[in-house]
Short mmCIF file of C-alpha atoms in Angstrom, two decimals:
data_model
loop_
_atom_site.label_atom_id
_atom_site.label_comp_id
_atom_site.label_asym_id
_atom_site.label_seq_id
_atom_site.Cartn_x
_atom_site.Cartn_y
_atom_site.Cartn_z
CA MET A 1 -17.45 -34.16 78.06
CA ARG A 2 -13.94 -36.19 77.71
CA SER A 3 -14.52 -37.97 74.52
CA LEU A 4 -15.77 -34.02 73.07
CA LEU A 5 -12.49 -32.30 74.47
CA LEU A 6 -10.45 -35.48 72.92
CA PHE A 7 -12.54 -35.04 69.06
CA THR A 8 -12.08 -30.71 69.49
CA ILE A 9 -8.36 -31.25 69.61
CA LEU A 10 -7.45 -33.95 67.22
CA ALA A 11 -9.87 -31.58 64.59
CA PHE A 12 -7.37 -28.42 65.21
CA THR A 13 -4.61 -30.73 65.31
CA LEU A 14 -5.65 -31.84 61.54
CA LEU A 15 -6.42 -28.52 60.84
CA LEU A 16 -3.52 -26.83 61.65
CA SER A 17 -1.40 -29.66 59.95
CA CYS A 18 -3.36 -28.81 56.69
CA ASN A 19 -2.70 -25.52 56.68
CA LYS A 20 1.31 -25.63 57.20
CA LYS A 21 1.27 -28.16 53.83
CA LYS A 22 -0.40 -25.59 51.88
CA GLY A 23 2.03 -22.98 52.96
CA ALA A 24 4.64 -24.97 52.35
CA ASP A 25 3.42 -25.93 48.37
CA LYS A 26 3.34 -22.00 47.92
CA VAL A 27 5.98 -20.50 45.77
CA ASP A 28 6.76 -16.64 44.83
CA LEU A 29 6.70 -15.66 41.90
CA VAL A 30 9.77 -13.84 40.04
CA PRO A 31 8.69 -11.95 37.06
CA GLU A 32 11.45 -12.70 34.14
CA ILE A 33 12.87 -10.28 32.70
CA VAL A 34 12.65 -9.45 28.83
CA GLU A 35 14.84 -7.04 27.26
CA PRO A 36 13.66 -4.83 24.60
CA LYS A 37 14.13 -6.16 21.28
CA PRO A 38 15.93 -3.85 18.62
CA SER A 39 14.38 -3.45 15.23
CA LEU A 40 14.09 -0.72 12.15
CA GLU A 41 11.19 1.33 10.85
CA ILE A 42 12.27 2.82 7.58
CA LEU A 43 11.66 6.86 7.81
CA TRP A 44 12.38 8.18 4.43
CA GLN A 45 14.54 7.76 1.34
CA THR A 46 16.31 10.20 -0.94
CA ASP A 47 16.43 10.79 -4.62
CA SER A 48 18.51 8.66 -7.09
CA LEU A 49 20.78 11.21 -7.83
CA LEU A 50 23.49 10.68 -5.24
CA THR A 51 25.30 8.31 -7.80
CA THR A 52 27.05 5.10 -5.94
CA CYS A 53 26.97 7.09 -2.45
CA GLU A 54 29.07 4.96 -0.46
CA ALA A 55 29.14 6.87 3.32
CA VAL A 56 26.76 9.53 4.93
CA LEU A 57 28.08 12.21 7.79
CA TYR A 58 25.72 13.51 10.12
CA ASP A 59 26.68 17.33 11.33
CA LYS A 60 25.35 17.83 14.52
CA THR A 61 26.42 21.53 14.34
CA SER A 62 24.90 22.50 11.67
CA GLN A 63 22.36 19.46 11.39
CA THR A 64 23.59 18.70 7.81
CA ILE A 65 24.32 15.07 6.03
CA PHE A 66 26.72 15.03 4.40
CA VAL A 67 27.14 12.60 1.88
CA ALA A 68 30.42 11.35 -0.15
CA ASN A 69 29.01 9.80 -4.04
CA VAL A 70 31.52 7.37 -5.87
CA ASN A 71 30.02 8.24 -9.11
CA ASN A 72 30.52 5.06 -10.55
CA SER A 73 34.01 3.57 -9.61
CA PRO A 74 35.15 3.00 -6.17
CA TRP A 75 39.22 2.78 -7.07
CA GLU A 76 39.51 4.67 -9.90
CA LYS A 77 41.56 7.82 -10.43
CA ASP A 78 38.74 9.27 -12.25
CA ASN A 79 38.11 12.90 -11.14
CA ASN A 80 34.40 12.60 -11.00
CA GLY A 81 33.24 11.92 -7.61
CA PHE A 82 31.76 14.46 -4.96
CA ILE A 83 29.69 15.38 -1.74
CA SER A 84 26.63 15.85 -1.43
CA THR A 85 24.70 17.75 1.33
CA LEU A 86 20.83 16.87 2.37
CA ASN A 87 18.82 17.98 5.63
CA THR A 88 17.06 15.65 8.02
CA LYS A 89 14.36 15.15 5.85
CA GLY A 90 16.29 13.38 3.22
CA GLU A 91 16.06 16.42 1.36
CA ILE A 92 18.66 17.58 -1.48
CA LEU A 93 20.28 20.98 -0.24
CA ASP A 94 23.56 20.76 -2.47
CA LEU A 95 24.06 17.84 -4.37
CA LYS A 96 27.35 18.58 -6.08
CA TRP A 97 28.73 20.76 -2.96
CA ALA A 98 32.61 19.70 -3.37
CA GLU A 99 33.60 18.10 -6.67
CA GLY A 100 36.95 17.22 -7.79
CA LEU A 101 37.38 13.59 -5.98
CA SER A 102 37.60 10.14 -7.34
CA GLY A 103 36.35 7.60 -4.94
CA PRO A 104 35.06 9.35 -2.31
CA LYS A 105 34.55 6.90 1.29
CA GLY A 106 34.90 7.94 4.48
CA MET A 107 34.08 10.91 6.21
CA GLY A 108 35.14 12.62 9.95
CA ILE A 109 34.52 16.78 11.23
CA LEU A 110 37.51 17.97 13.28
CA ASN A 111 37.90 22.03 13.65
CA GLY A 112 35.93 22.65 10.66
CA LYS A 113 37.52 20.75 8.64
CA LEU A 114 35.57 18.14 6.47
CA TYR A 115 38.16 15.08 5.98
CA VAL A 116 37.39 12.22 3.15
CA SER A 117 39.28 9.52 2.21
CA ASP A 118 39.81 8.82 -1.80
CA ILE A 119 41.54 5.94 -2.54
CA ASP A 120 45.26 6.98 -2.15
CA GLU A 121 44.50 10.35 -0.26
CA VAL A 122 42.68 11.95 2.72
CA VAL A 123 41.31 15.32 1.31
CA GLU A 124 41.24 18.82 3.79
CA ILE A 125 37.76 20.10 2.68
CA ASP A 126 37.00 23.90 4.71
CA ILE A 127 33.38 23.33 5.59
CA ALA A 128 32.48 27.24 5.78
CA THR A 129 34.10 27.70 2.64
CA LYS A 130 33.27 24.48 0.91
CA THR A 131 37.30 24.42 -0.60
CA MET A 132 39.88 21.96 -0.18
CA THR A 133 43.30 23.14 2.30
CA ALA A 134 44.99 19.74 1.59
CA ARG A 135 45.35 16.33 0.31
CA HIS A 136 47.07 14.28 2.34
CA LYS A 137 48.96 11.21 0.10
CA VAL A 138 49.84 8.04 0.85
CA ASP A 139 52.36 5.67 -0.94
CA GLY A 140 51.72 2.43 -2.49
CA SER A 141 48.16 1.25 -2.94
CA PRO A 142 46.36 1.72 0.53
CA GLN A 143 42.82 1.55 -0.14
CA LEU A 144 42.21 3.63 1.87
CA ASN A 145 38.55 3.85 3.26
CA ASP A 146 36.34 4.65 6.15
CA ILE A 147 37.47 7.71 8.74
CA THR A 148 37.02 7.97 12.24
CA VAL A 149 37.96 11.34 14.56
CA SER A 150 38.95 11.58 17.70
CA ASN A 151 39.33 14.97 20.14
CA ASN A 152 42.31 15.52 18.41
CA ALA A 153 43.41 13.41 15.67
CA VAL A 154 41.93 11.74 12.05
CA TYR A 155 42.12 8.13 11.39
CA VAL A 156 41.54 6.41 7.92
CA SER A 157 41.63 2.83 7.03
CA GLY A 158 43.43 1.23 4.69
CA SER A 159 41.47 -1.91 3.00
CA ASN A 160 44.35 -2.92 1.02
CA SER A 161 47.08 -2.63 3.63
CA ASP A 162 44.82 -3.89 6.46
CA GLY A 163 46.18 -1.07 8.29
CA ILE A 164 44.93 2.30 10.26
CA TYR A 165 46.90 5.09 9.74
CA GLN A 166 46.59 8.60 11.20
CA VAL A 167 46.81 12.10 9.69
CA GLU A 168 49.35 14.21 11.30
CA ASN A 169 51.90 15.97 9.23
CA GLY A 170 50.69 13.76 6.15
CA VAL A 171 49.89 10.35 7.11
CA LYS A 172 51.73 7.68 8.99
CA LEU A 173 51.00 4.27 9.62
CA ILE A 174 50.36 3.38 12.89
CA ALA A 175 48.62 -0.29 13.51
CA LYS A 176 48.19 -3.39 10.94
CA ASP A 177 47.70 -6.38 10.43
CA SER A 178 45.96 -9.28 8.93
CA LEU A 179 42.40 -8.79 9.26
CA GLY A 180 40.62 -9.99 6.27
CA ARG A 181 40.28 -6.67 3.99
CA LEU A 182 39.88 -3.86 6.91
CA ASN A 183 36.98 -1.50 6.13
CA GLY A 184 34.74 0.75 9.43
CA LEU A 185 36.89 2.01 11.85
CA LEU A 186 35.50 4.21 15.28
CA TYR A 187 37.43 5.63 17.64
CA GLN A 188 36.06 5.33 21.63
CA GLU A 189 38.27 6.40 24.33
CA GLU A 190 39.49 2.52 24.73
CA GLY A 191 40.46 2.58 21.55
CA ILE A 192 39.42 1.70 17.88
CA PHE A 193 36.39 -0.96 16.77
CA TYR A 194 36.27 -2.16 13.06
CA ALA A 195 34.90 -4.21 10.71
CA ALA A 196 36.65 -6.50 8.04
CA SER A 197 34.79 -7.18 4.91
CA ARG A 198 36.45 -10.20 3.86
CA SER A 199 37.22 -12.44 7.14
CA HIS A 200 33.40 -10.72 7.96
CA ASN A 201 35.13 -9.64 12.07
CA PHE A 202 34.33 -7.37 13.93
CA GLY A 203 37.05 -6.16 16.20
CA PHE A 204 38.55 -4.19 18.23
CA TYR A 205 42.30 -2.26 18.18
CA ASN A 206 43.74 -1.52 21.78
CA PRO A 207 46.58 1.00 20.91
CA LYS A 208 48.17 0.88 24.16
CA ASP A 209 49.73 -2.19 23.74
CA ASN A 210 48.95 -2.33 20.15
CA SER A 211 46.97 -5.47 19.71
CA PHE A 212 43.90 -6.83 17.79
CA LYS A 213 40.99 -8.67 19.20
CA THR A 214 38.01 -10.43 17.25
CA LEU A 215 35.18 -10.06 19.18
CA THR A 216 32.50 -11.01 16.85
CA THR A 217 32.51 -12.91 13.31
CA GLU A 218 29.53 -13.36 10.54
CA ILE A 219 29.01 -10.29 10.16
CA GLY A 220 29.20 -9.93 6.45
CA HIS A 221 30.92 -7.17 4.51
CA GLY A 222 31.77 -5.13 7.62
CA ASP A 223 31.22 -1.85 6.25
CA GLY A 224 29.92 0.90 8.58
CA ILE A 225 29.77 1.27 13.01
CA VAL A 226 27.97 3.41 15.27
CA ARG A 227 28.15 2.88 18.68
CA LEU A 228 24.63 3.66 20.98
CA GLU A 229 24.13 6.08 24.08
CA ASN A 230 23.39 2.44 25.36
CA GLY A 231 27.42 1.44 24.47
CA ASP A 232 25.69 -1.25 21.81
CA PHE A 233 26.47 -1.32 18.08
CA ILE A 234 25.22 -1.27 14.95
CA VAL A 235 27.65 -2.05 11.77
CA SER A 236 26.35 -2.61 7.93
CA SER A 237 27.20 -5.16 6.16
CA TRP A 238 28.09 -3.39 2.51
CA GLN A 239 26.17 -6.37 0.64
CA GLY A 240 23.03 -5.54 2.40
CA GLU A 241 22.69 -5.99 5.77
CA ILE A 242 22.39 -4.35 9.30
CA PHE A 243 23.37 -6.22 12.57
CA TYR A 244 22.78 -5.31 15.68
CA ILE A 245 26.20 -5.99 18.98
CA ASN A 246 25.40 -6.66 22.25
CA GLN A 247 28.84 -5.31 24.14
CA LYS A 248 28.26 -7.70 27.05
CA ASP A 249 28.30 -10.93 25.21
CA TRP A 250 28.92 -9.46 21.45
CA SER A 251 26.18 -11.19 20.53
CA LYS A 252 24.24 -9.63 17.02
CA THR A 253 21.22 -9.29 16.01
CA GLN A 254 20.01 -8.72 12.19
CA LEU A 255 17.93 -5.80 11.77
CA LEU A 256 17.93 -5.61 8.25
CA ASP A 257 18.78 -7.21 4.75
CA THR A 258 17.78 -5.94 1.48
CA ARG A 259 20.46 -8.98 -0.60
CA ASP A 260 17.52 -9.84 -2.53
CA LYS A 261 17.01 -6.10 -3.51
CA LYS A 262 20.03 -5.72 -4.31
CA ILE A 263 20.12 -3.07 -1.69
CA ASN A 264 23.49 -2.07 -0.25
CA ALA A 265 23.89 -0.87 3.44
CA ALA A 266 27.43 0.56 2.92
CA ASP A 267 29.07 3.49 5.75
CA ILE A 268 26.41 3.59 7.80
CA ASP A 269 25.33 7.43 10.68
CA TYR A 270 23.28 7.50 13.25
CA ILE A 271 21.55 10.66 14.80
CA PRO A 272 21.21 10.17 18.61
CA SER A 273 18.54 12.99 19.26
CA THR A 274 16.10 11.08 16.93
CA GLN A 275 17.09 7.47 16.81
CA THR A 276 17.36 7.25 13.15
CA LEU A 277 19.81 5.28 11.18
CA LEU A 278 21.26 6.72 7.50
CA VAL A 279 22.58 4.74 4.97
CA PRO A 280 23.87 5.00 2.16
CA THR A 281 23.26 2.43 -0.79
CA PHE A 282 26.06 2.59 -3.09
CA PHE A 283 24.61 1.24 -6.37
CA HIS A 284 20.79 2.21 -5.50
CA ASN A 285 22.22 5.87 -5.32
CA ARG A 286 19.92 6.79 -2.29
CA VAL A 287 20.56 6.97 1.30
CA MET A 288 17.69 5.55 3.17
CA ALA A 289 16.51 7.00 6.85
CA TYR A 290 15.41 3.91 10.05
CA LYS A 291 13.92 4.98 12.61
CA LEU A 292 15.72 2.31 15.42
CA LYS A 293 13.33 0.79 17.76
CA PHE A 294 13.20 -1.73 20.18
CA GLU A 295 9.63 -3.06 21.58
#
């Protein structure tokens, strides 16, 4: 009887030891968090009547897309540039909604006026009447390019001058640095983000201390800038690339590359309600629309 009792105790001890060992080897698995990757899917493209289209601008109020057409030479005062309008399906509403420009590029809307950069002046067009109400001249050869607006001001980049100008009782220079041919501008509450075409940099201008800071490099010939609802950015490179830039660490992902097809990607815009990226293709003479997807 005593031998049987000892055997039972020994067996129970061994069983308990094995269970503890198994428990020690058990590991709680934490699922890996994988962030969705952005991509672009073609939606539509316009007819090829938008000669040397350099910039697009979506007007939420009228649900109209404005297109700035250089019409051949981007820096010559030839008076043949024009503004077109499209609907959100890519159909041309008015090919020559406004004429009498030379090299129209960046555009912005403020208080019912469409502001257009035009080589050495900012042209003001009343949207309701389609009439030019003012021309704000800039001395020298600034090569005015992109336009961005705040709630009460209009800003324009000078590619040749590497300066940021403000339209207010004329046009005045508010900031300047050696940026490597400043192009794209985007006003945000914290300051103005910029893209440079020669240095291939994406950066930030802080108006509080008048400083410029490079955030990421190698974005190609930086042109247009848009910001998404999640705070990230999409930046175009004029030669035909589109980059997604993560605001957390300023890392970038190439979304599109049409350089081998000789399709440019100039000054872009974005329609948040439909996640549609609008891309003017310059020498390809079309606007192309892409759906931004996260998978």
